[in-house]
Coordinates of C-alpha atoms (C1' of nucleotides) and ligand atoms in Angstrom, one line a residue:
Chain T
M1 CA 0.1 -0.1 0.2
N2 CA 1.9 3.4 -1.4
R3 CA 1.3 6.7 -1.2
I4 CA -2.2 7.1 -1.0
S5 CA -2.9 10.5 -3.9
D6 CA -5.1 13.4 -3.0
A7 CA -7.6 12.3 -6.5
T8 CA -8.2 9.0 -3.8
I9 CA -8.8 11.2 -0.6
T10 CA -11.1 13.5 -2.4
R11 CA -13.0 10.9 -4.0
L12 CA -13.7 9.0 -0.7
S13 CA -15.0 12.7 0.5
R14 CA -17.2 12.1 -1.9
Y15 CA -18.2 8.8 -1.9
Y16 CA -19.1 9.3 2.4
R17 CA -21.5 12.2 1.5
S18 CA -23.4 9.9 -0.9
L19 CA -23.2 6.9 1.5
V20 CA -24.3 9.1 4.4
H21 CA -27.2 10.1 2.0
L22 CA -27.9 6.7 1.4
E23 CA -28.2 5.5 4.6
T24 CA -31.1 8.3 5.4
Q25 CA -33.1 6.7 2.4
G26 CA -32.4 3.4 4.1
Q27 CA -30.4 1.8 1.5
E28 CA -28.6 -1.8 2.8
M29 CA -26.4 -2.2 0.2
V30 CA -24.4 -0.4 -3.0
S31 CA -22.6 -1.2 -5.6
S32 CA -19.9 0.0 -6.9
K33 CA -21.2 0.6 -10.2
E34 CA -24.5 3.4 -8.3
L35 CA -21.8 4.5 -6.2
A36 CA -19.7 5.5 -9.4
K37 CA -22.2 6.9 -11.7
R38 CA -23.4 9.2 -8.4
H39 CA -20.2 10.6 -8.9
K40 CA -19.0 10.4 -12.6
V41 CA -16.3 7.8 -12.0
T42 CA -15.9 4.2 -13.3
P43 CA -17.2 1.3 -11.1
A44 CA -13.2 0.2 -10.8
Q45 CA -12.2 3.8 -10.1
V46 CA -14.3 3.5 -6.4
R47 CA -13.2 -0.1 -6.3
K48 CA -9.1 1.0 -6.5
D49 CA -9.6 4.0 -4.2
L50 CA -11.5 1.4 -2.0
S51 CA -8.7 -1.5 -2.2
C52 CA -6.0 1.1 -0.6
F53 CA -7.0 0.7 2.4
G54 CA -8.7 -2.9 2.4
Q55 CA -11.7 -5.5 1.1
F56 CA -14.6 -3.6 3.0
G57 CA -17.0 -5.4 0.2
T58 CA -19.2 -9.0 -0.5
R59 CA -19.0 -9.9 -4.4
G60 CA -22.0 -10.9 -5.9
L61 CA -23.6 -7.6 -3.3
G62 CA -21.1 -4.7 -3.3
Y63 CA -21.0 -3.0 -0.4
S64 CA -23.3 -2.2 2.8
V65 CA -24.0 1.0 3.0
C66 CA -23.5 1.7 6.9
Q67 CA -20.3 -0.1 6.9
L68 CA -18.3 1.4 4.4
K69 CA -19.8 4.8 5.6
E70 CA -18.0 3.9 9.4
T71 CA -14.8 3.3 7.3
I72 CA -14.6 5.9 5.3
A73 CA -14.8 8.1 7.8
H74 CA -12.4 6.3 10.5
I75 CA -10.0 6.8 7.7
L76 CA -10.6 10.5 6.8
G77 CA -10.6 11.3 10.5
L78 CA -14.2 12.3 10.5
H79 CA -14.6 10.5 14.1
R80 CA -12.5 12.7 15.6
I81 CA -13.1 16.3 16.5
W82 CA -10.6 18.5 15.5
K83 CA -10.3 22.4 16.8
V84 CA -9.8 24.9 14.0
A85 CA -8.7 28.0 14.5
L86 CA -9.9 31.0 12.0
V87 CA -7.8 33.7 11.6
G88 CA -10.2 36.7 9.9
A89 CA -13.2 37.4 11.1
G90 CA -14.2 39.4 7.7
S91 CA -17.4 38.8 5.3
L92 CA -15.5 35.1 3.9
G93 CA -14.6 34.0 8.2
S94 CA -17.8 35.4 9.1
A95 CA -20.1 32.8 6.5
L96 CA -17.6 30.0 7.7
I97 CA -17.9 31.0 12.0
S98 CA -21.8 30.3 11.1
Y99 CA -21.5 27.5 8.5
K100 CA -22.6 24.4 10.4
E101 CA -22.1 22.2 8.3
F102 CA -18.3 22.4 9.5
K103 CA -19.0 21.7 13.2
R104 CA -21.8 18.1 12.1
Q105 CA -18.1 17.1 10.1
G106 CA -16.1 17.0 12.9
F107 CA -14.7 20.7 12.3
H108 CA -15.2 23.2 16.1
I109 CA -13.9 27.0 15.1
V110 CA -13.1 27.5 18.8
A111 CA -11.0 30.8 18.0
V112 CA -11.5 33.3 16.2
F113 CA -8.5 35.9 15.4
D114 CA -8.1 39.2 13.7
N115 CA -5.8 42.1 13.9
D116 CA -8.4 45.4 13.7
P117 CA -8.9 46.4 16.7
H118 CA -12.2 47.3 16.0
K119 CA -12.7 43.9 15.7
V120 CA -11.0 42.3 18.1
G121 CA -12.9 42.1 21.6
K122 CA -16.4 41.5 19.7
K123 CA -18.5 38.4 19.3
R124 CA -19.0 36.4 16.5
R125 CA -21.5 33.2 17.4
G126 CA -20.7 32.7 21.0
L127 CA -17.5 33.8 19.8
T128 CA -15.2 36.0 21.4
I129 CA -12.2 37.7 18.8
S130 CA -9.6 37.6 19.9
D131 CA -6.4 39.2 18.9
I132 CA -3.6 37.7 16.3
T133 CA -0.4 38.4 18.6
K134 CA -2.3 36.3 20.9
L135 CA -2.7 32.7 19.0
P136 CA 0.6 31.1 19.7
K137 CA -0.8 31.2 23.3
I138 CA -4.2 30.2 21.9
V139 CA -3.4 27.3 20.1
K140 CA -1.3 25.9 22.8
E141 CA -3.6 26.7 25.6
L142 CA -6.9 25.1 23.4
D143 CA -4.5 22.2 21.6
I144 CA -5.9 23.0 18.2
N145 CA -5.5 21.4 15.7
L146 CA -6.1 23.5 12.4
A147 CA -6.1 26.6 11.2
V148 CA -8.3 28.6 8.3
V149 CA -6.5 31.6 6.9
A150 CA -9.2 34.4 5.3
V151 CA -7.4 37.7 5.5
P152 CA -6.8 39.5 2.1
T153 CA -4.3 38.2 0.3
T154 CA -1.3 40.5 1.0
A155 CA -2.0 39.5 4.8
A156 CA -1.8 35.9 4.3
Q157 CA 1.8 35.0 4.1
S158 CA 2.3 36.7 7.0
V159 CA 0.0 35.2 8.6
V160 CA 1.1 31.7 7.4
D161 CA 4.0 32.3 9.0
I162 CA 2.8 32.8 11.9
L163 CA 0.4 29.9 12.0
V164 CA 3.7 27.8 11.4
K165 CA 5.8 28.8 14.6
A166 CA 2.8 28.5 16.1
G167 CA 3.2 25.1 15.3
L168 CA 0.4 24.5 13.1
K169 CA 0.6 21.3 10.2
M170 CA -2.4 21.7 8.7
I171 CA -3.6 24.9 6.9
L172 CA -6.6 26.0 4.7
N173 CA -5.9 29.1 2.6
F174 CA -8.7 30.8 1.2
A175 CA -6.6 33.5 0.3
P176 CA -6.2 33.5 -4.4
E177 CA -2.0 33.3 -4.0
T178 CA 0.9 30.2 -3.3
L179 CA 2.5 30.6 0.0
K180 CA 5.2 29.4 1.2
T181 CA 5.3 26.9 4.1
P182 CA 8.6 24.7 5.5
P183 CA 8.4 20.7 4.8
G184 CA 6.1 19.1 7.0
V185 CA 3.2 21.8 7.1
T186 CA 0.6 20.9 4.7
I187 CA -1.6 23.4 3.1
R188 CA -4.7 23.6 1.1
N189 CA -6.0 26.0 -1.2
V190 CA -9.8 27.0 -1.9
N191 CA -10.1 29.0 -5.0
M192 CA -13.0 30.2 -5.8
A193 CA -11.1 32.7 -8.4
I194 CA -9.1 29.5 -10.2
E195 CA -12.6 28.3 -10.6
L196 CA -14.1 30.6 -12.5
E197 CA -10.9 31.0 -14.6
A198 CA -11.6 28.1 -15.2
L199 CA -15.2 28.0 -16.7
S200 CA -14.1 31.6 -18.2
Y201 CA -11.1 29.6 -20.3
R202 CA -14.0 27.1 -21.2
L203 CA -15.6 30.1 -22.2
V204 CA -13.8 30.9 -24.5
A205 CA -12.3 28.1 -25.6
S206 CA -15.9 26.8 -26.2
E207 CA -17.1 30.3 -28.4
M208 CA -13.9 29.2 -30.3
S209 CA -15.2 26.0 -31.1
R210 CA -18.5 27.7 -32.2
L211 CA -17.4 29.3 -35.2
D212 CA -15.5 26.6 -35.7
G213 CA -17.5 24.1 -36.0
K214 CA -16.2 21.9 -33.9
P215 CA -17.7 19.4 -31.3
K216 CA -18.2 21.6 -28.1
L217 CA -16.7 20.4 -24.6
S218 CA -18.2 17.7 -22.5
S219 CA -18.3 18.5 -18.7
I220 CA -16.1 18.3 -16.0
Chain J
M1 CA -2.4 20.8 -29.6
N2 CA -4.2 18.5 -27.8
R3 CA -7.1 18.7 -25.5
I4 CA -5.4 21.1 -22.8
S5 CA -5.6 20.2 -18.9
D6 CA -7.5 21.2 -16.5
A7 CA -4.2 21.2 -14.5
T8 CA -2.3 23.6 -17.2
I9 CA -5.5 25.7 -16.9
T10 CA -5.3 26.3 -13.2
R11 CA -1.9 26.6 -13.0
L12 CA -2.1 29.7 -16.0
S13 CA -4.4 31.5 -12.9
R14 CA -1.5 31.1 -10.7
Y15 CA 1.0 32.9 -12.6
Y16 CA -1.4 35.0 -13.7
R17 CA -1.6 36.3 -10.4
S18 CA 2.3 36.3 -10.2
L19 CA 2.9 38.4 -12.9
V20 CA 0.0 41.1 -11.6
H21 CA 2.5 40.8 -9.0
L22 CA 5.8 41.6 -10.6
E23 CA 4.1 44.3 -12.8
T24 CA 3.5 46.6 -9.5
Q25 CA 6.7 46.0 -8.2
G26 CA 8.0 47.3 -11.6
Q27 CA 9.7 43.8 -12.6
E28 CA 10.3 44.1 -16.8
M29 CA 11.4 40.0 -17.0
V30 CA 11.1 37.0 -15.6
S31 CA 12.1 33.1 -16.5
S32 CA 10.5 29.9 -15.8
K33 CA 12.5 29.2 -13.0
E34 CA 11.3 32.1 -10.7
L35 CA 7.8 31.5 -11.7
A36 CA 8.7 27.8 -11.2
K37 CA 9.7 28.7 -7.4
R38 CA 7.0 31.3 -6.5
H39 CA 4.4 28.5 -7.1
K40 CA 6.4 24.9 -6.1
V41 CA 6.6 23.7 -10.0
T42 CA 10.0 23.0 -12.2
P43 CA 10.5 25.1 -14.3
A44 CA 10.0 23.0 -16.9
Q45 CA 5.8 22.3 -15.6
V46 CA 6.7 26.2 -17.0
R47 CA 7.5 26.3 -20.4
K48 CA 5.2 23.2 -20.8
D49 CA 2.1 24.6 -19.2
L50 CA 3.2 28.0 -21.6
S51 CA 4.3 25.9 -25.1
C52 CA 0.7 24.5 -25.0
F53 CA -0.5 28.4 -26.6
G54 CA 2.2 29.4 -28.2
Q55 CA 6.0 30.8 -28.1
F56 CA 6.2 33.5 -25.7
G57 CA 9.5 33.5 -24.5
T58 CA 13.1 34.8 -25.3
R59 CA 16.0 32.1 -24.9
G60 CA 18.4 32.8 -22.4
L61 CA 16.2 36.1 -21.4
G62 CA 12.6 34.7 -19.8
Y63 CA 9.5 36.1 -20.3
S64 CA 8.1 39.6 -20.5
V65 CA 6.4 40.3 -17.6
C66 CA 3.6 42.8 -19.2
Q67 CA 3.0 40.6 -22.4
L68 CA 2.9 37.7 -20.6
K69 CA 0.4 38.8 -18.5
E70 CA -1.5 40.2 -21.4
T71 CA -1.4 36.6 -22.7
I72 CA -2.7 34.7 -20.3
A73 CA -4.9 37.3 -19.8
H74 CA -6.4 36.8 -23.3
I75 CA -6.5 32.7 -22.9
L76 CA -8.9 32.5 -19.8
G77 CA -10.7 35.4 -21.0
L78 CA -10.1 37.9 -17.8
H79 CA -10.2 41.0 -21.0
R80 CA -14.1 40.1 -21.0
I81 CA -16.6 41.0 -18.4
W82 CA -18.7 38.0 -18.0
K83 CA -22.0 38.2 -16.8
V84 CA -22.6 36.2 -13.6
A85 CA -25.9 35.2 -11.9
L86 CA -26.0 33.8 -8.2
V87 CA -27.8 31.9 -6.9
G88 CA -28.5 32.0 -3.2
A89 CA -29.2 34.7 -1.1
G90 CA -27.8 33.4 2.6
S91 CA -24.3 34.1 4.6
L92 CA -21.9 33.0 1.6
G93 CA -24.0 33.7 -0.8
S94 CA -23.8 37.6 0.3
A95 CA -19.7 37.2 0.9
L96 CA -19.5 36.3 -2.6
I97 CA -21.7 40.0 -3.5
S98 CA -19.5 41.8 -1.8
Y99 CA -16.5 39.9 -2.8
K100 CA -15.1 43.2 -4.9
E101 CA -12.3 40.8 -6.7
F102 CA -14.6 39.2 -8.5
K103 CA -15.2 42.0 -10.5
R104 CA -11.6 42.9 -10.7
Q105 CA -11.1 39.8 -12.4
G106 CA -14.3 41.1 -15.4
F107 CA -16.6 38.3 -13.2
H108 CA -19.7 41.0 -12.5
I109 CA -22.6 39.5 -10.3
V110 CA -25.4 41.0 -12.4
A111 CA -28.5 39.3 -10.9
V112 CA -29.5 37.4 -7.6
F113 CA -32.2 34.6 -7.1
D114 CA -33.3 33.2 -4.0
N115 CA -37.0 31.5 -3.1
D116 CA -37.0 32.7 0.5
P117 CA -40.2 35.6 0.3
H118 CA -38.7 37.3 2.9
K119 CA -35.7 37.7 1.0
V120 CA -37.1 38.3 -2.5
G121 CA -37.3 42.0 -3.1
K122 CA -34.5 43.5 -0.6
K123 CA -31.3 44.6 -1.5
R124 CA -27.7 43.5 -1.1
R125 CA -24.9 45.7 -2.6
G126 CA -27.3 47.7 -4.8
L127 CA -28.6 44.3 -6.6
T128 CA -32.4 43.5 -5.8
I129 CA -33.0 40.1 -5.0
S130 CA -35.1 38.6 -7.5
D131 CA -37.0 35.3 -7.2
I132 CA -35.5 32.4 -9.0
T133 CA -39.4 31.7 -10.8
K134 CA -38.2 34.6 -12.8
L135 CA -34.0 33.2 -13.9
P136 CA -34.8 32.3 -17.2
K137 CA -36.8 35.5 -18.3
I138 CA -33.4 37.6 -16.5
V139 CA -31.0 35.0 -17.8
K140 CA -32.3 35.5 -21.1
E141 CA -32.8 39.8 -21.1
L142 CA -29.0 40.3 -19.4
D143 CA -27.2 37.3 -21.4
I144 CA -25.9 36.1 -18.5
N145 CA -23.4 33.9 -19.3
L146 CA -21.9 31.7 -15.8
A147 CA -24.4 31.1 -12.6
V148 CA -23.1 30.6 -8.8
V149 CA -25.1 27.8 -7.1
A150 CA -25.1 29.1 -3.2
V151 CA -28.2 27.5 -2.1
P152 CA -28.0 24.4 0.7
T153 CA -27.0 20.9 -0.3
T154 CA -30.7 20.0 -0.6
A155 CA -31.7 22.5 -3.1
A156 CA -28.6 22.1 -5.5
Q157 CA -29.7 19.6 -8.2
S158 CA -32.9 21.3 -8.6
V159 CA -31.3 24.7 -9.0
V160 CA -28.5 23.2 -11.1
D161 CA -31.7 21.7 -13.5
I162 CA -33.1 25.1 -13.6
L163 CA -30.2 26.9 -14.3
V164 CA -29.0 24.2 -17.6
K165 CA -33.1 24.6 -18.5
A166 CA -32.4 28.8 -18.8
G167 CA -29.4 27.9 -21.4
L168 CA -26.8 28.2 -18.8
K169 CA -23.2 26.1 -19.4
M170 CA -21.6 27.3 -17.2
I171 CA -21.8 26.7 -13.2
L172 CA -19.3 26.9 -10.4
N173 CA -21.8 25.2 -7.7
F174 CA -20.4 25.5 -3.2
A175 CA -22.8 22.9 -2.8
P176 CA -21.0 20.0 -1.4
E177 CA -22.5 17.4 -3.3
T178 CA -21.9 16.1 -7.1
L179 CA -24.8 17.3 -9.4
K180 CA -26.1 15.8 -12.6
T181 CA -25.7 17.6 -15.5
P182 CA -26.5 17.3 -19.0
P183 CA -23.3 17.0 -21.2
G184 CA -22.3 20.2 -22.6
V185 CA -22.5 21.7 -19.3
T186 CA -19.6 22.3 -17.1
I187 CA -19.5 22.3 -13.4
R188 CA -17.4 23.4 -11.4
N189 CA -17.1 23.0 -7.2
V190 CA -16.0 24.8 -4.8
N191 CA -16.2 22.7 -1.9
M192 CA -13.7 23.6 1.2
A193 CA -15.5 20.1 3.6
I194 CA -13.7 18.8 1.0
E195 CA -10.5 20.4 1.3
L196 CA -10.8 20.1 5.6
E197 CA -11.6 16.1 5.1
A198 CA -8.3 16.1 3.1
L199 CA -6.2 17.6 5.8
S200 CA -8.0 15.0 8.4
Y201 CA -6.6 12.9 6.7
R202 CA -3.6 13.6 6.7
L203 CA -3.7 14.5 10.3
V204 CA -4.4 10.8 11.2
A205 CA -1.8 9.7 9.1
S206 CA 0.4 11.9 11.0
E207 CA -0.6 10.8 13.9
M208 CA -0.4 7.4 12.8
S209 CA 3.1 7.7 11.0
R210 CA 4.0 9.3 14.3
L211 CA 3.3 6.5 16.6
D212 CA 5.0 4.3 14.2
G213 CA 8.8 6.2 14.3
K214 CA 7.6 6.9 9.9
P215 CA 8.8 9.9 8.2
K216 CA 6.3 12.4 8.0
L217 CA 3.8 13.8 5.1
S218 CA 5.6 16.1 3.1
S219 CA 3.9 19.6 2.2
I220 CA 1.0 19.5 -0.2
Chain P
dA1 C1' -25.7 -29.9 -6.1
dT2 C1' -24.9 -27.0 -10.0
dC3 C1' -26.3 -23.0 -11.9
dT4 C1' -26.9 -18.3 -13.2
dG5 C1' -26.3 -13.4 -13.1
dG6 C1' -24.5 -10.1 -10.5
dT7 C1' -20.4 -7.8 -7.9
dT8 C1' -15.7 -7.5 -5.8
dG9 C1' -10.0 -7.1 -5.8
dT10 C1' -6.4 -6.6 -8.1
dG11 C1' -2.7 -7.5 -11.7
dA12 C1' -2.0 -5.7 -16.2
dA13 C1' -2.4 -2.6 -20.0
dA14 C1' -3.6 1.9 -21.5
dG15 C1' -3.3 6.5 -20.5
dA16 C1' -2.2 11.5 -18.7
dG17 C1' 0.5 14.5 -16.9
dT18 C1' 5.3 16.0 -15.6
dT19 C1' 10.3 15.5 -15.4
dC20 C1' 14.7 15.3 -18.1
dA21 C1' 17.9 16.9 -21.2
dC22 C1' 19.5 19.0 -24.9
dA23 C1' 19.2 22.2 -29.0
dA24 C1' 18.4 26.7 -30.6
dG25 C1' 18.8 30.8 -29.1
dC26 C1' 19.6 36.0 -27.1
dC27 C1' 22.8 39.0 -25.0
dC28 C1' 27.4 41.1 -23.1
dG29 C1' 32.0 42.0 -23.1
dA30 C1' 36.7 41.0 -24.8
Chain F
dT1 C1' 33.7 37.7 -34.7
dC2 C1' 33.6 34.9 -31.3
dG3 C1' 32.7 32.5 -26.6
dG4 C1' 30.2 31.7 -22.2
dG5 C1' 26.5 32.3 -19.5
dC6 C1' 22.2 31.7 -19.2
dT7 C1' 17.1 30.5 -21.1
dT8 C1' 13.5 29.3 -23.8
dG9 C1' 10.5 24.9 -26.3
dT10 C1' 9.9 20.3 -27.2
dG11 C1' 10.5 15.3 -27.9
dA12 C1' 11.9 11.6 -25.2
dA13 C1' 12.0 8.9 -20.8
dC14 C1' 9.3 8.8 -16.8
dT15 C1' 6.2 8.5 -13.4
dC16 C1' 1.4 8.6 -11.5
dT17 C1' -3.7 7.7 -12.2
dT18 C1' -7.3 5.2 -14.5
dT19 C1' -8.9 1.8 -17.0
dC20 C1' -9.2 -3.2 -18.5
dA21 C1' -10.3 -7.8 -18.3
dC22 C1' -11.0 -11.4 -15.3
dA23 C1' -10.4 -14.7 -11.5
dA24 C1' -12.9 -15.3 -7.1
dC25 C1' -16.8 -15.3 -4.5
dC26 C1' -21.8 -15.1 -3.1
dA27 C1' -27.3 -15.3 -3.2
dG28 C1' -30.7 -17.2 -4.5
dA29 C1' -33.3 -20.3 -8.2
dT30 C1' -33.8 -24.9 -9.6
Ligands
NAD1 N1 -15.8 37.7 0.9 C1 -15.7 36.5 -0.3 O1 -16.7 36.2 -0.7 C2 -14.7 35.4 -0.9 C3 -14.7 34.1 -1.4 C4 -13.4 34.0 -2.4 C5 -12.3 34.5 -1.2 N2 -11.8 35.0 -0.5 C6 -10.5 35.6 0.1 O2 -11.1 35.7 1.4 C7 -10.3 36.1 1.9 C8 -10.8 37.1 3.0 O3 -12.0 38.0 2.3 P1 -13.1 39.1 3.1 O4 -14.1 39.2 2.0 O5 -13.4 37.9 3.9 O6 -11.9 40.0 2.9 P2 -12.3 40.6 4.3 O7 -11.6 42.2 3.8 O8 -13.9 40.8 5.1 O9 -11.6 40.4 5.8 C9 -11.0 40.4 5.8 C10 -10.8 39.9 7.4 O10 -8.9 40.3 7.6 C11 -8.7 40.7 9.0 N3 -7.4 40.7 8.6 C12 -6.3 41.7 8.1 N4 -5.6 41.7 8.0 C13 -5.1 40.6 9.5 C14 -3.7 40.2 9.2 N5 -2.8 40.6 9.3 N6 -4.0 38.8 10.8 C15 -5.4 38.8 11.0 N7 -6.8 39.9 10.7 C16 -6.4 40.7 9.6 C17 -9.3 42.0 8.7 O11 -9.4 42.8 9.8 C18 -10.7 41.4 8.6 O12 -11.8 41.3 9.3 C19 -9.2 37.3 1.0 O13 -7.8 36.9 0.6 C20 -10.1 36.6 -0.3 O14 -9.4 36.9 -1.3 C21 -12.9 35.8 0.5
NAD2 N1 -22.1 29.0 4.5 C1 -20.5 29.1 4.2 O1 -19.4 28.8 5.0 C2 -20.1 28.0 3.6 C3 -19.2 27.0 3.3 C4 -19.0 26.4 2.4 C5 -19.8 25.6 1.9 N2 -20.9 25.9 2.0 C6 -22.8 25.5 1.0 O2 -23.2 26.3 0.6 C7 -24.0 26.5 0.3 C8 -24.9 28.2 1.2 O3 -24.6 27.6 1.9 P1 -25.6 29.1 3.0 O4 -24.6 29.1 4.4 O5 -25.0 30.7 2.2 O6 -26.3 28.6 3.5 P2 -27.9 29.8 3.7 O7 -28.8 28.9 4.0 O8 -27.4 31.1 4.9 O9 -28.7 30.3 2.4 C9 -28.9 29.8 1.2 C10 -29.8 30.6 0.8 O10 -30.2 29.7 -0.2 C11 -31.4 30.4 -0.7 N3 -32.3 29.2 -1.3 C12 -32.7 28.0 -0.6 N4 -33.6 27.3 -1.2 C13 -33.3 27.9 -2.1 C14 -34.1 27.6 -4.0 N5 -34.8 26.6 -4.6 N6 -33.8 28.3 -4.8 C15 -33.2 29.7 -4.7 N7 -32.7 29.8 -3.7 C16 -32.7 28.9 -2.6 C17 -32.0 30.2 0.7 O11 -33.3 30.8 1.2 C18 -31.0 30.5 1.7 O12 -30.9 32.0 1.3 C19 -24.2 25.6 1.2 O13 -24.9 24.9 0.1 C20 -23.8 25.3 1.7 O14 -23.3 24.4 1.8 C21 -21.1 27.7 2.9

DNA sequence: ATCTGGTTGTGAAAGAGTTCACAAGCCCGA
DNA sequence: TCGGGCTTGTGAACTCTTTCACAACCAGAT
């Protein structure tokens, strides 16, 4: 069992959501075929993804919805509660605080930081906004596992440096910029601008091919 | 020149941001080496990405920052103004409306839709929220190019169906679910939950390897 | 017991994407 | 004009990911 690819982990997350859904529908078993159809991948892909972690299915029957769900939850660490620090209590940060899905998945925002004196001390959904300078101390005290960065692009690198110094190893970044981190620190980016630009590129491409009479692009 | 990969387009978006930054710094030329370092890829990757679209560099010197920036803007369709419909004026939707970066990149939110009678008719940053039933008409009238979906997961598929029927071909979805679209319609997902789960998986993995005394995972 | 229809798990093949390696080319100074 | 230092552009090699294909297996009917 080699290093698991990012793509596989991403797909497991998706399968997980389907399984939760199927369970609420009362479905007992699910085949790789059905799971694949729901996610626009091949059945072989589903089976390969799962086989990275063991054998969970029954030949001829498929996978037990409940059992597979639990297995994936385990793999992804969704049974655990992770303590999250949010940096940046702006419009995006505020939306994230009020986003209940995070908590449901075990990601608890337990501290919010900002550097704006007008915001520090104020409350957001029961959480008091702390000054960014208090971050290292609070991260230690609360034993925080991961950080979400929702500050303006210009401040993002300096915030990441602070987080790294505070000992955090996992960071989710919303600023549309590639940030530097030392080895051992994982940073993942949520980048809506890039997604939009990919759509924009395809709009241009589809217009061009329309003019050329070429066949149009398929989805995803 | 084959089909350009998604990965390449994504990287172009990133390079673009670096180029904008370098231009404001007054830098005239940039090498694939420098660009690569800023984005944690190899110089060869940068050159390959660009070579998909033509030859823009000068051997021995590198690329003209300004010229390359313009070229990429052209490729990605960033010169144009795209009209965007936003569906869902909740907490995320509201954050998106107030996000100025979108407009700067040429993505203008020109209409906002919701199905909540309490919200329809209200204003958000100068935009009146319209009832979702008016969407097809307004999309036609305003000649809207793409749609952003920021409604609860349970409503996302039905909203996408409406969008597809209204003739939209490009959709950016924030709901954490794989949505069905007919061929010819491209949908891209921004999925923070999945990103968090990938981090969570790595946290678990790193804890396990810590216990085993194995080397820790590298960044990215 | 055996057969049938269906599904998993997995090596091997195929396909994508990335990196290597080097000729071709530019600039500058001698 | 020539040589040295540096960088691009790109086929070829390599690596990673996905798909194929099929033996192994399960359940229920006959
Ligand atoms: N608003 C959106 O819908 C949206 C969408 C996509 C991406 N983003 C990205 O998310 C990030 C935040 O966006 P936003 O719209 O919430 O911005 P915002 O300006 O509303 O909020 C940013 C917050 O960060 C705080 N801040 C600034 N520097 C800081 C520092 N050094 N330390 C701690 N806090 C600091 C500010 O005081 C402010 O409260 C940006 O990088 C933006 O590009 C936002
Ligand atoms: N809030 C966040 O920070 C956040 C983060 C990540 C992902 N998301 C996702 O983004 C989506 C929106 O989240 P939110 O927090 O803004 O939710 P929200 O409940 O605040 O807002 C959703 C809005 O959509 C409207 N709506 C519901 N059904 C509709 C329909 N059929 N047609 C038109 N409008 C409809 C509601 O009236 C509401 O205004 C969800 O799918 C959520 O999972 C949100």
